[in-house]
Amino acid sequence: MKKITIADFAAMKKSGEKITMLTSYDYSTARLADSAGIESILVGDSLGMVMLGYSDTVSVTMEDMLHHCAAVSRGAENALVICDMPFMSYQTSVYDAVRNAGRLMQEGRAGAVKLEGGTDYAEHIRAIVKASIPVCGHIGLTPQSVNAFGGFKVQGKTADAARRLIEDALAVEEAGAFAVVLECVPAELAEYVSGMLSIPTIGIGAGAGCGGQVLVYQDMLAMYGDGGFTPKFVKRFADAGSVMKQAFGEYIKEVKDGSFPAEQHTFKADRSVMEEIKKLYGSKGDGAAEGAE
Ligand code: KIV
């Protein structure tokens, strides 16, 4: 397989082939998703919640994103790596937006960046695209605005809100974005918006009528442990959380009862080395060495 580019996104929009995207935040997970054939990996600022344990994405910094994006980029051979621009890395000015998008490309080795917001950030998107950096938009529920929204809520539910969503989608497209994420939007509206645009929409909680889908991998693998919250739009494709927890428990048990490590997990010492050591310090090696002053 060859490296996926934004030209492939455009071709998939044209042919109607669905685009696949998953989040990753580290090298080994990126390698797994990439080798499974995922077309794009989003280094989402959801890392603040699923990797760093914050209650929202607002605390995520540029340094966090650069660190994780560089690791993902090393693991993603074919997938297009899209890196989220964190809160306050682009809202402050068009200059900051271009500067920080550039850092995610240069230092994080991203293939594209994603930023939240529609009409209000069209100018920022236009400037980043002008600097030859591909931009994916993100509208609907935009988690960096959780405090302004008053919670994680489905968007576009009234006619007025639906009209604003359409204006945002058109503004993002017109500004030059190559794709746009629609998050938590009623399925019929998302399908309608997808039909209006010439760029692909990537849905999360937006139904099957989008040009592609994205999920946070910890959600689809049920990795939150007991009592973890799963949004309505998530399908659990595997219960990796239970598999991991069971394996951790077996490890603890085997270390405690001495059955791990077994002989096949150990390295052999040279007999003459051990004879020499025992001559010097005594035969047992348990507690104070015999004859040691
Ligand atoms: O940060 C993230 O993971 C995202 C997805 C939810 C689209 O933006």
mmCIF file of C-alpha atoms and ligand atoms in Angstrom:
data_model
loop_
_atom_site.group_PDB
_atom_site.id
_atom_site.type_symbol
_atom_site.label_atom_id
_atom_site.label_comp_id
_atom_site.label_asym_id
_atom_site.label_seq_id
_atom_site.Cartn_x
_atom_site.Cartn_y
_atom_site.Cartn_z
ATOM 1 C CA MET A 1 0.000 0.000 0.000
ATOM 2 C CA LYS A 2 1.226 3.527 -0.712
ATOM 3 C CA LYS A 3 1.098 6.560 1.577
ATOM 4 C CA ILE A 4 -2.415 8.010 1.649
ATOM 5 C CA THR A 5 -2.671 11.689 0.751
ATOM 6 C CA ILE A 6 -5.410 14.301 0.592
ATOM 7 C CA ALA A 7 -5.695 13.479 -3.128
ATOM 8 C CA ASP A 8 -6.863 9.991 -2.078
ATOM 9 C CA PHE A 9 -9.478 11.619 0.172
ATOM 10 C CA ALA A 10 -10.754 13.601 -2.848
ATOM 11 C CA ALA A 11 -10.778 10.458 -5.006
ATOM 12 C CA MET A 12 -12.716 8.514 -2.346
ATOM 13 C CA LYS A 13 -15.262 11.325 -2.085
ATOM 14 C CA LYS A 14 -15.693 11.151 -5.864
ATOM 15 C CA SER A 15 -16.003 7.363 -6.041
ATOM 16 C CA GLY A 16 -18.177 7.106 -2.928
ATOM 17 C CA GLU A 17 -15.699 4.844 -1.111
ATOM 18 C CA LYS A 18 -15.921 5.366 2.645
ATOM 19 C CA ILE A 19 -12.845 6.827 4.360
ATOM 20 C CA THR A 20 -11.607 5.133 7.534
ATOM 21 C CA MET A 21 -10.014 7.043 10.398
ATOM 22 C CA LEU A 22 -9.078 6.114 13.967
ATOM 23 C CA THR A 23 -7.266 8.014 16.662
ATOM 24 C CA SER A 24 -3.809 6.983 17.872
ATOM 25 C CA TYR A 25 -1.499 8.723 20.289
ATOM 26 C CA ASP A 26 1.595 6.502 20.311
ATOM 27 C CA TYR A 27 3.938 4.529 18.066
ATOM 28 C CA SER A 28 2.786 0.971 18.772
ATOM 29 C CA THR A 29 -0.947 1.669 18.379
ATOM 30 C CA ALA A 30 -0.276 3.638 15.194
ATOM 31 C CA ARG A 31 1.645 0.656 13.808
ATOM 32 C CA LEU A 32 -1.235 -1.694 14.601
ATOM 33 C CA ALA A 33 -3.877 0.556 13.004
ATOM 34 C CA ASP A 34 -1.639 1.229 10.017
ATOM 35 C CA SER A 35 -0.900 -2.431 9.421
ATOM 36 C CA ALA A 36 -4.641 -3.198 9.653
ATOM 37 C CA GLY A 37 -5.074 -0.856 6.675
ATOM 38 C CA ILE A 38 -6.545 2.287 8.248
ATOM 39 C CA GLU A 39 -6.429 5.185 5.784
ATOM 40 C CA SER A 40 -5.929 7.996 8.260
ATOM 41 C CA ILE A 41 -4.825 8.350 11.849
ATOM 42 C CA LEU A 42 -6.030 11.283 13.880
ATOM 43 C CA VAL A 43 -3.756 12.369 16.699
ATOM 44 C CA GLY A 44 -6.765 13.879 18.416
ATOM 45 C CA ASP A 45 -6.582 16.260 21.338
ATOM 46 C CA SER A 46 -8.883 13.656 22.903
ATOM 47 C CA LEU A 47 -5.482 12.429 24.103
ATOM 48 C CA GLY A 48 -6.020 14.849 26.991
ATOM 49 C CA MET A 49 -8.957 12.742 28.152
ATOM 50 C CA VAL A 50 -8.068 9.184 27.111
ATOM 51 C CA MET A 51 -4.288 9.258 27.620
ATOM 52 C CA LEU A 52 -3.658 12.023 30.149
ATOM 53 C CA GLY A 53 -6.780 11.725 32.326
ATOM 54 C CA TYR A 54 -8.123 15.293 32.026
ATOM 55 C CA SER A 55 -11.890 15.830 32.129
ATOM 56 C CA ASP A 56 -11.832 17.689 28.782
ATOM 57 C CA THR A 57 -9.454 18.681 25.964
ATOM 58 C CA VAL A 58 -8.894 22.279 27.074
ATOM 59 C CA SER A 59 -5.656 21.571 29.006
ATOM 60 C CA VAL A 60 -3.863 19.915 26.075
ATOM 61 C CA THR A 61 -0.794 21.882 24.949
ATOM 62 C CA MET A 62 1.203 22.199 21.733
ATOM 63 C CA GLU A 63 4.035 20.311 23.432
ATOM 64 C CA ASP A 64 1.657 17.401 24.220
ATOM 65 C CA MET A 65 0.485 17.270 20.600
ATOM 66 C CA LEU A 66 4.008 17.492 19.164
ATOM 67 C CA HIS A 67 5.268 14.709 21.415
ATOM 68 C CA HIS A 68 2.440 12.302 20.571
ATOM 69 C CA CYS A 69 2.208 13.228 16.897
ATOM 70 C CA ALA A 70 5.899 12.550 16.318
ATOM 71 C CA ALA A 71 5.488 9.092 17.894
ATOM 72 C CA VAL A 72 2.426 8.307 15.749
ATOM 73 C CA SER A 73 4.158 9.551 12.597
ATOM 74 C CA ARG A 74 7.026 7.116 13.216
ATOM 75 C CA GLY A 75 4.508 4.250 13.382
ATOM 76 C CA ALA A 76 2.238 5.210 10.467
ATOM 77 C CA GLU A 77 3.791 3.953 7.271
ATOM 78 C CA ASN A 78 0.785 4.389 4.962
ATOM 79 C CA ALA A 79 -1.949 6.224 6.828
ATOM 80 C CA LEU A 80 -2.337 9.986 6.518
ATOM 81 C CA VAL A 81 -1.499 11.413 9.958
ATOM 82 C CA ILE A 82 -3.770 14.319 10.901
ATOM 83 C CA CYS A 83 -2.842 16.210 14.058
ATOM 84 C CA ASP A 84 -5.283 18.260 16.115
ATOM 85 C CA MET A 85 -4.404 21.861 16.832
ATOM 86 C CA PRO A 86 -4.932 22.189 20.597
ATOM 87 C CA PHE A 87 -6.966 24.853 22.409
ATOM 88 C CA MET A 88 -5.422 28.334 22.081
ATOM 89 C CA SER A 89 -2.892 27.254 19.437
ATOM 90 C CA TYR A 90 -4.948 28.889 16.641
ATOM 91 C CA GLN A 91 -7.803 30.851 18.218
ATOM 92 C CA THR A 92 -5.529 33.740 19.233
ATOM 93 C CA SER A 93 -4.537 34.924 15.732
ATOM 94 C CA VAL A 94 -4.088 33.899 12.126
ATOM 95 C CA TYR A 95 -0.330 34.214 12.676
ATOM 96 C CA ASP A 96 -0.426 31.762 15.640
ATOM 97 C CA ALA A 97 -2.571 29.389 13.573
ATOM 98 C CA VAL A 98 -0.053 29.237 10.706
ATOM 99 C CA ARG A 99 2.957 29.133 13.047
ATOM 100 C CA ASN A 100 1.579 26.278 15.151
ATOM 101 C CA ALA A 101 0.246 24.307 12.178
ATOM 102 C CA GLY A 102 3.769 24.584 10.761
ATOM 103 C CA ARG A 103 5.255 23.198 13.985
ATOM 104 C CA LEU A 104 2.919 20.193 13.874
ATOM 105 C CA MET A 105 4.171 19.476 10.338
ATOM 106 C CA GLN A 106 7.881 20.161 10.966
ATOM 107 C CA GLU A 107 8.324 18.763 14.468
ATOM 108 C CA GLY A 108 5.356 16.361 14.688
ATOM 109 C CA ARG A 109 5.751 15.146 11.063
ATOM 110 C CA ALA A 110 1.960 15.366 10.566
ATOM 111 C CA GLY A 111 0.573 15.155 7.043
ATOM 112 C CA ALA A 112 -2.292 17.518 7.856
ATOM 113 C CA VAL A 113 -3.791 19.421 10.783
ATOM 114 C CA LYS A 114 -7.331 19.614 12.129
ATOM 115 C CA LEU A 115 -8.934 22.564 13.876
ATOM 116 C CA GLU A 116 -12.338 23.126 15.421
ATOM 117 C CA GLY A 117 -14.747 25.806 14.231
ATOM 118 C CA GLY A 118 -16.516 26.955 11.075
ATOM 119 C CA THR A 119 -17.256 30.492 9.872
ATOM 120 C CA ASP A 120 -15.319 32.044 12.782
ATOM 121 C CA TYR A 121 -12.091 30.288 11.774
ATOM 122 C CA ALA A 122 -12.386 30.315 7.976
ATOM 123 C CA GLU A 123 -9.705 33.002 7.744
ATOM 124 C CA HIS A 124 -7.340 30.878 9.854
ATOM 125 C CA ILE A 125 -7.974 27.805 7.674
ATOM 126 C CA ARG A 126 -7.382 29.834 4.508
ATOM 127 C CA ALA A 127 -4.026 31.121 5.800
ATOM 128 C CA ILE A 128 -2.832 27.655 6.879
ATOM 129 C CA VAL A 129 -3.824 26.151 3.516
ATOM 130 C CA LYS A 130 -2.013 29.042 1.779
ATOM 131 C CA ALA A 131 1.115 27.949 3.677
ATOM 132 C CA SER A 132 0.769 24.540 1.931
ATOM 133 C CA ILE A 133 -0.521 22.767 5.036
ATOM 134 C CA PRO A 134 -3.623 20.591 4.461
ATOM 135 C CA VAL A 135 -6.442 21.363 6.911
ATOM 136 C CA CYS A 136 -9.306 19.174 8.075
ATOM 137 C CA GLY A 137 -12.181 21.172 9.602
ATOM 138 C CA HIS A 138 -14.252 20.052 12.592
ATOM 139 C CA ILE A 139 -17.789 21.325 13.219
ATOM 140 C CA GLY A 140 -20.890 20.298 15.135
ATOM 141 C CA LEU A 141 -19.840 19.369 18.659
ATOM 142 C CA THR A 142 -16.404 20.934 19.023
ATOM 143 C CA PRO A 143 -15.042 19.680 22.371
ATOM 144 C CA GLN A 144 -12.656 22.623 22.901
ATOM 145 C CA SER A 145 -15.817 24.774 23.273
ATOM 146 C CA VAL A 146 -17.334 22.490 25.925
ATOM 147 C CA ASN A 147 -17.455 25.337 28.415
ATOM 148 C CA ALA A 148 -19.282 27.592 25.944
ATOM 149 C CA PHE A 149 -21.680 24.768 24.958
ATOM 150 C CA GLY A 150 -22.365 23.875 28.603
ATOM 151 C CA GLY A 151 -21.523 20.183 28.069
ATOM 152 C CA PHE A 152 -21.039 17.527 25.380
ATOM 153 C CA LYS A 153 -24.359 17.830 23.487
ATOM 154 C CA VAL A 154 -25.748 16.878 20.077
ATOM 155 C CA GLN A 155 -25.590 19.926 17.763
ATOM 156 C CA GLY A 156 -27.819 21.179 14.932
ATOM 157 C CA LYS A 157 -31.081 20.117 16.542
ATOM 158 C CA THR A 158 -33.114 23.257 15.793
ATOM 159 C CA ALA A 159 -33.649 24.743 12.310
ATOM 160 C CA ASP A 160 -31.504 27.713 13.314
ATOM 161 C CA ALA A 161 -28.686 25.501 14.607
ATOM 162 C CA ALA A 162 -28.905 23.302 11.488
ATOM 163 C CA ARG A 163 -28.641 26.398 9.272
ATOM 164 C CA ARG A 164 -25.558 27.554 11.237
ATOM 165 C CA LEU A 165 -24.008 24.103 10.835
ATOM 166 C CA ILE A 166 -24.524 24.276 7.059
ATOM 167 C CA GLU A 167 -22.968 27.760 6.949
ATOM 168 C CA ASP A 168 -19.989 26.469 8.944
ATOM 169 C CA ALA A 169 -19.550 23.494 6.599
ATOM 170 C CA LEU A 170 -19.664 25.731 3.526
ATOM 171 C CA ALA A 171 -17.219 28.222 5.092
ATOM 172 C CA VAL A 172 -14.720 25.448 5.932
ATOM 173 C CA GLU A 173 -14.963 24.054 2.407
ATOM 174 C CA GLU A 174 -14.648 27.497 0.818
ATOM 175 C CA ALA A 175 -11.559 28.228 2.967
ATOM 176 C CA GLY A 176 -9.803 25.258 1.377
ATOM 177 C CA ALA A 177 -10.130 22.410 3.897
ATOM 178 C CA PHE A 178 -9.711 18.957 2.317
ATOM 179 C CA ALA A 179 -12.240 17.282 4.674
ATOM 180 C CA VAL A 180 -14.428 18.149 7.621
ATOM 181 C CA VAL A 181 -15.294 16.184 10.750
ATOM 182 C CA LEU A 182 -18.974 16.318 11.748
ATOM 183 C CA GLU A 183 -19.312 15.448 15.427
ATOM 184 C CA CYS A 184 -22.598 14.652 17.173
ATOM 185 C CA VAL A 185 -24.950 15.847 14.452
ATOM 186 C CA PRO A 186 -28.337 14.222 13.678
ATOM 187 C CA ALA A 187 -27.771 11.604 10.965
ATOM 188 C CA GLU A 188 -30.211 13.050 8.432
ATOM 189 C CA LEU A 189 -28.667 16.522 8.703
ATOM 190 C CA ALA A 190 -25.134 15.075 8.425
ATOM 191 C CA GLU A 191 -26.124 13.205 5.270
ATOM 192 C CA TYR A 192 -27.671 16.374 3.852
ATOM 193 C CA VAL A 193 -24.514 18.402 4.591
ATOM 194 C CA SER A 194 -22.330 15.628 3.133
ATOM 195 C CA GLY A 195 -24.353 15.826 -0.089
ATOM 196 C CA MET A 196 -23.895 19.617 -0.290
ATOM 197 C CA LEU A 197 -20.097 19.546 -0.009
ATOM 198 C CA SER A 198 -17.452 18.691 -2.579
ATOM 199 C CA ILE A 199 -15.051 17.626 0.212
ATOM 200 C CA PRO A 200 -15.583 14.459 2.281
ATOM 201 C CA THR A 201 -17.248 14.608 5.681
ATOM 202 C CA ILE A 202 -15.891 12.334 8.410
ATOM 203 C CA GLY A 203 -18.560 11.482 10.937
ATOM 204 C CA ILE A 204 -18.412 10.705 14.633
ATOM 205 C CA GLY A 205 -21.880 10.392 16.072
ATOM 206 C CA ALA A 206 -23.215 11.649 12.745
ATOM 207 C CA GLY A 207 -24.615 8.512 11.098
ATOM 208 C CA ALA A 208 -23.661 6.453 8.069
ATOM 209 C CA GLY A 209 -24.365 9.152 5.475
ATOM 210 C CA CYS A 210 -20.947 10.780 5.946
ATOM 211 C CA GLY A 211 -18.012 10.221 3.585
ATOM 212 C CA GLY A 212 -16.086 8.397 6.288
ATOM 213 C CA GLN A 213 -16.013 7.592 9.977
ATOM 214 C CA VAL A 214 -13.677 8.262 12.889
ATOM 215 C CA LEU A 215 -13.664 6.760 16.375
ATOM 216 C CA VAL A 216 -11.455 7.147 19.419
ATOM 217 C CA TYR A 217 -9.711 3.781 19.628
ATOM 218 C CA GLN A 218 -10.114 3.392 23.395
ATOM 219 C CA ASP A 219 -13.890 3.753 22.876
ATOM 220 C CA MET A 220 -14.151 1.104 20.151
ATOM 221 C CA LEU A 221 -11.913 -1.276 22.127
ATOM 222 C CA ALA A 222 -13.704 -0.739 25.470
ATOM 223 C CA MET A 223 -10.504 0.259 27.225
ATOM 224 C CA TYR A 224 -11.873 2.406 30.042
ATOM 225 C CA GLY A 225 -12.144 -0.317 32.667
ATOM 226 C CA ASP A 226 -15.055 -0.799 35.016
ATOM 227 C CA GLY A 227 -17.736 1.856 34.894
ATOM 228 C CA GLY A 228 -16.164 3.858 32.038
ATOM 229 C CA PHE A 229 -18.608 6.017 30.080
ATOM 230 C CA THR A 230 -19.323 5.001 26.465
ATOM 231 C CA PRO A 231 -21.072 7.540 24.223
ATOM 232 C CA LYS A 232 -24.208 6.355 22.346
ATOM 233 C CA PHE A 233 -22.477 6.562 18.949
ATOM 234 C CA VAL A 234 -19.670 4.160 19.877
ATOM 235 C CA LYS A 235 -19.705 0.523 18.841
ATOM 236 C CA ARG A 236 -17.453 -1.783 20.847
ATOM 237 C CA PHE A 237 -15.578 -3.749 18.190
ATOM 238 C CA ALA A 238 -13.623 -5.681 20.826
ATOM 239 C CA ASP A 239 -13.399 -5.828 24.604
ATOM 240 C CA ALA A 240 -9.653 -5.233 24.770
ATOM 241 C CA GLY A 241 -10.118 -3.633 28.191
ATOM 242 C CA SER A 242 -11.278 -6.945 29.705
ATOM 243 C CA VAL A 243 -8.509 -8.878 27.923
ATOM 244 C CA MET A 244 -5.890 -6.442 29.284
ATOM 245 C CA LYS A 245 -7.309 -6.450 32.802
ATOM 246 C CA GLN A 246 -7.388 -10.247 32.872
ATOM 247 C CA ALA A 247 -3.789 -10.439 31.635
ATOM 248 C CA PHE A 248 -2.642 -7.879 34.245
ATOM 249 C CA GLY A 249 -4.360 -9.983 36.929
ATOM 250 C CA GLU A 250 -2.679 -13.200 35.740
ATOM 251 C CA TYR A 251 0.707 -11.471 35.724
ATOM 252 C CA ILE A 252 0.204 -10.277 39.315
ATOM 253 C CA LYS A 253 -0.797 -13.792 40.411
ATOM 254 C CA GLU A 254 2.139 -15.499 38.678
ATOM 255 C CA VAL A 255 4.714 -13.050 40.033
ATOM 256 C CA LYS A 256 3.303 -13.526 43.531
ATOM 257 C CA ASP A 257 3.262 -17.345 43.348
ATOM 258 C CA GLY A 258 6.665 -17.526 41.622
ATOM 259 C CA SER A 259 5.443 -19.237 38.432
ATOM 260 C CA PHE A 260 6.624 -16.278 36.340
ATOM 261 C CA PRO A 261 9.306 -16.007 35.097
ATOM 262 C CA ALA A 262 9.676 -19.685 34.169
ATOM 263 C CA GLU A 263 12.885 -21.250 32.898
ATOM 264 C CA GLN A 264 12.151 -20.332 29.252
ATOM 265 C CA HIS A 265 12.020 -16.652 30.197
ATOM 266 C CA THR A 266 15.471 -16.586 31.822
ATOM 267 C CA PHE A 267 19.106 -16.291 30.696
ATOM 268 C CA LYS A 268 21.693 -18.947 31.682
ATOM 269 C CA ALA A 269 24.793 -17.897 33.589
ATOM 270 C CA ASP A 270 28.148 -19.395 32.650
ATOM 271 C CA ARG A 271 28.880 -22.197 35.192
ATOM 272 C CA SER A 272 32.491 -21.041 35.744
ATOM 273 C CA VAL A 273 31.310 -17.486 36.483
ATOM 274 C CA MET A 274 28.887 -18.704 39.162
ATOM 275 C CA GLU A 275 31.555 -21.028 40.691
ATOM 276 C CA GLU A 276 33.920 -18.076 40.953
ATOM 277 C CA ILE A 277 31.219 -15.877 42.519
ATOM 278 C CA LYS A 278 30.272 -18.567 45.063
ATOM 279 C CA LYS A 279 33.921 -19.033 46.015
ATOM 280 C CA LEU A 280 34.151 -15.324 46.685
ATOM 281 C CA TYR A 281 30.819 -14.709 48.484
ATOM 282 C CA GLY A 282 29.571 -18.097 49.678
ATOM 283 C CA SER A 283 27.225 -20.628 48.188
ATOM 284 C CA LYS A 284 23.764 -19.140 48.752
ATOM 285 C CA GLY A 285 23.493 -15.488 47.822
ATOM 286 C CA ASP A 286 20.641 -15.010 50.338
ATOM 287 C CA GLY A 287 21.303 -12.222 52.764
ATOM 288 C CA ALA A 288 24.794 -11.123 53.916
ATOM 289 C CA ALA A 289 27.658 -12.734 51.999
ATOM 290 C CA GLU A 290 29.569 -15.368 54.002
ATOM 291 C CA GLY A 291 32.891 -14.036 55.146
ATOM 292 C CA ALA A 292 32.122 -10.509 54.012
ATOM 293 C CA GLU A 293 33.594 -7.986 56.450
HETATM 294 O O1 KIV B 1 -9.775 14.675 19.404
HETATM 295 C C1 KIV B 1 -10.382 13.805 18.788
HETATM 296 O O2 KIV B 1 -10.193 12.590 18.974
HETATM 297 C C2 KIV B 1 -11.358 14.235 17.793
HETATM 298 C C3 KIV B 1 -12.317 13.196 17.300
HETATM 299 C C4 KIV B 1 -13.339 12.959 18.333
HETATM 300 C C5 KIV B 1 -12.892 13.590 15.996
HETATM 301 O O3 KIV B 1 -11.390 15.372 17.449
#
